[in-house]
Coordinates of C-alpha atoms in Angstrom, one line a residue:
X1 CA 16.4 4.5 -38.2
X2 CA 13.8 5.0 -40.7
X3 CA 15.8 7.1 -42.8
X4 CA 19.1 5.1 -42.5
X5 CA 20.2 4.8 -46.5
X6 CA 22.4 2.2 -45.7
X7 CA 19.8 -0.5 -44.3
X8 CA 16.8 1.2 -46.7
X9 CA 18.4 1.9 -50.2
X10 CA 15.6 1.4 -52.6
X11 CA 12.2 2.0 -50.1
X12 CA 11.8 3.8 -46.9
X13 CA 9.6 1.2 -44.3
X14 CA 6.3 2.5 -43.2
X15 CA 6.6 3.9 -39.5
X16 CA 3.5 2.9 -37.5
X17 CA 2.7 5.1 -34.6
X18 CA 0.8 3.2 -31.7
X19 CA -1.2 5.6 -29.4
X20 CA -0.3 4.3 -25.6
X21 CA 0.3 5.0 -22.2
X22 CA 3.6 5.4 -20.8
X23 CA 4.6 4.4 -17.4
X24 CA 7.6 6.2 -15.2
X25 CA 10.6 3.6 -15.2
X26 CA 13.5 3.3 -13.3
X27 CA 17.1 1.9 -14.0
X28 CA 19.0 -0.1 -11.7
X29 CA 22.3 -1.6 -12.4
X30 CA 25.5 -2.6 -10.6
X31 CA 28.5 -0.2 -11.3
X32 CA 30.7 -3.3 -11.5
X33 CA 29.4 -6.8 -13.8
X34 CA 29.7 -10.1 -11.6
X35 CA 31.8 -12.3 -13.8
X36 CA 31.8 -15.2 -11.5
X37 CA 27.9 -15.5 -10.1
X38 CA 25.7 -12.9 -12.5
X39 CA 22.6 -14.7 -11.1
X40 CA 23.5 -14.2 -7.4
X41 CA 24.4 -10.7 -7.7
X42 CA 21.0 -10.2 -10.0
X43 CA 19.2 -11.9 -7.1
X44 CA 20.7 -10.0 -4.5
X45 CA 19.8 -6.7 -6.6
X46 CA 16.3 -7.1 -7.2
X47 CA 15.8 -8.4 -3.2
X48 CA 17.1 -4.9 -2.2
X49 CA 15.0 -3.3 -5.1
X50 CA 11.9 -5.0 -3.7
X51 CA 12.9 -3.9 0.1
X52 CA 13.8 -0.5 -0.7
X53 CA 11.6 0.9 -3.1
X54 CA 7.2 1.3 -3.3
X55 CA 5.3 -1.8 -5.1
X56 CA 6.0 -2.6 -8.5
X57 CA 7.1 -4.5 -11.2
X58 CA 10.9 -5.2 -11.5
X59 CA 12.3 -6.9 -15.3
X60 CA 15.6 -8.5 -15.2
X61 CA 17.0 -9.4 -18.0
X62 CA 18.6 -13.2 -18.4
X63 CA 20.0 -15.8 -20.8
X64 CA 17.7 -18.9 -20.9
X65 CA 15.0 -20.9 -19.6
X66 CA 17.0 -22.2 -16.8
X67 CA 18.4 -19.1 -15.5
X68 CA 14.3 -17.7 -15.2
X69 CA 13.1 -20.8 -13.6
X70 CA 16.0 -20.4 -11.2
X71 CA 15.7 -17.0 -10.4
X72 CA 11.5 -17.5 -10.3
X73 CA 12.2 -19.9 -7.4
X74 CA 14.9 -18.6 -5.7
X75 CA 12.2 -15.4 -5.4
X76 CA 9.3 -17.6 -4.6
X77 CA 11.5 -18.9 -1.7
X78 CA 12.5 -15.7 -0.2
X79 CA 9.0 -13.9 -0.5
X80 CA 6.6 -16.3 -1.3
X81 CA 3.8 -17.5 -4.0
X82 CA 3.5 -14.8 -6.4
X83 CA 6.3 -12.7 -5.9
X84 CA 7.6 -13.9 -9.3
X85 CA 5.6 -14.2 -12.6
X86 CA 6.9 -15.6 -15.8
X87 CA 4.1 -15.6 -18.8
X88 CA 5.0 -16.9 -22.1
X89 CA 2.6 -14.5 -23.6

């Protein structure tokens, strides 16, 4: 990226190197996209993600504020206070 002469012609950017811990990760996806209800099939993937697989954090990826607060609650209803977490950090 660094060395890209087409984004960087006249000066290379400094690369900073961040000393940190990395963490195993896993990647779940659907083999086919949900045109029609993307939230309901995202719902229904991370409930089987939380039933199937040991504690631990799951980060779906969505659009806006009211998709989160919809997905936060529709969590909070099927497993209770604290079983989704949004910080604006």
């Amino acid at each position: 990226f660094a060395n890209n002469p087409r984004l960087f012609t006249e000066h290379k950017p400094p690369v900073i190197n961040v000393q940190a811990r990395q963490f195993p990760v896993s990647v779940h996806f659907s083999r086919r996209t949900e045109l029609r209800n993307y939230m309901e099939a995202a719902f229904k993937k991370v409930c089987a993600i939380h039933r199937r697989l040991p504690m631990g954090g799951v980060l779906v990826f969505l659009t806006g504020q009211r998709e989160i607060e919809w997905m936060c609650k529709a969590l909070r209803d099927k497993f209770g206070t604290g079983a989704a977490v949004v910080t604006n950090d």
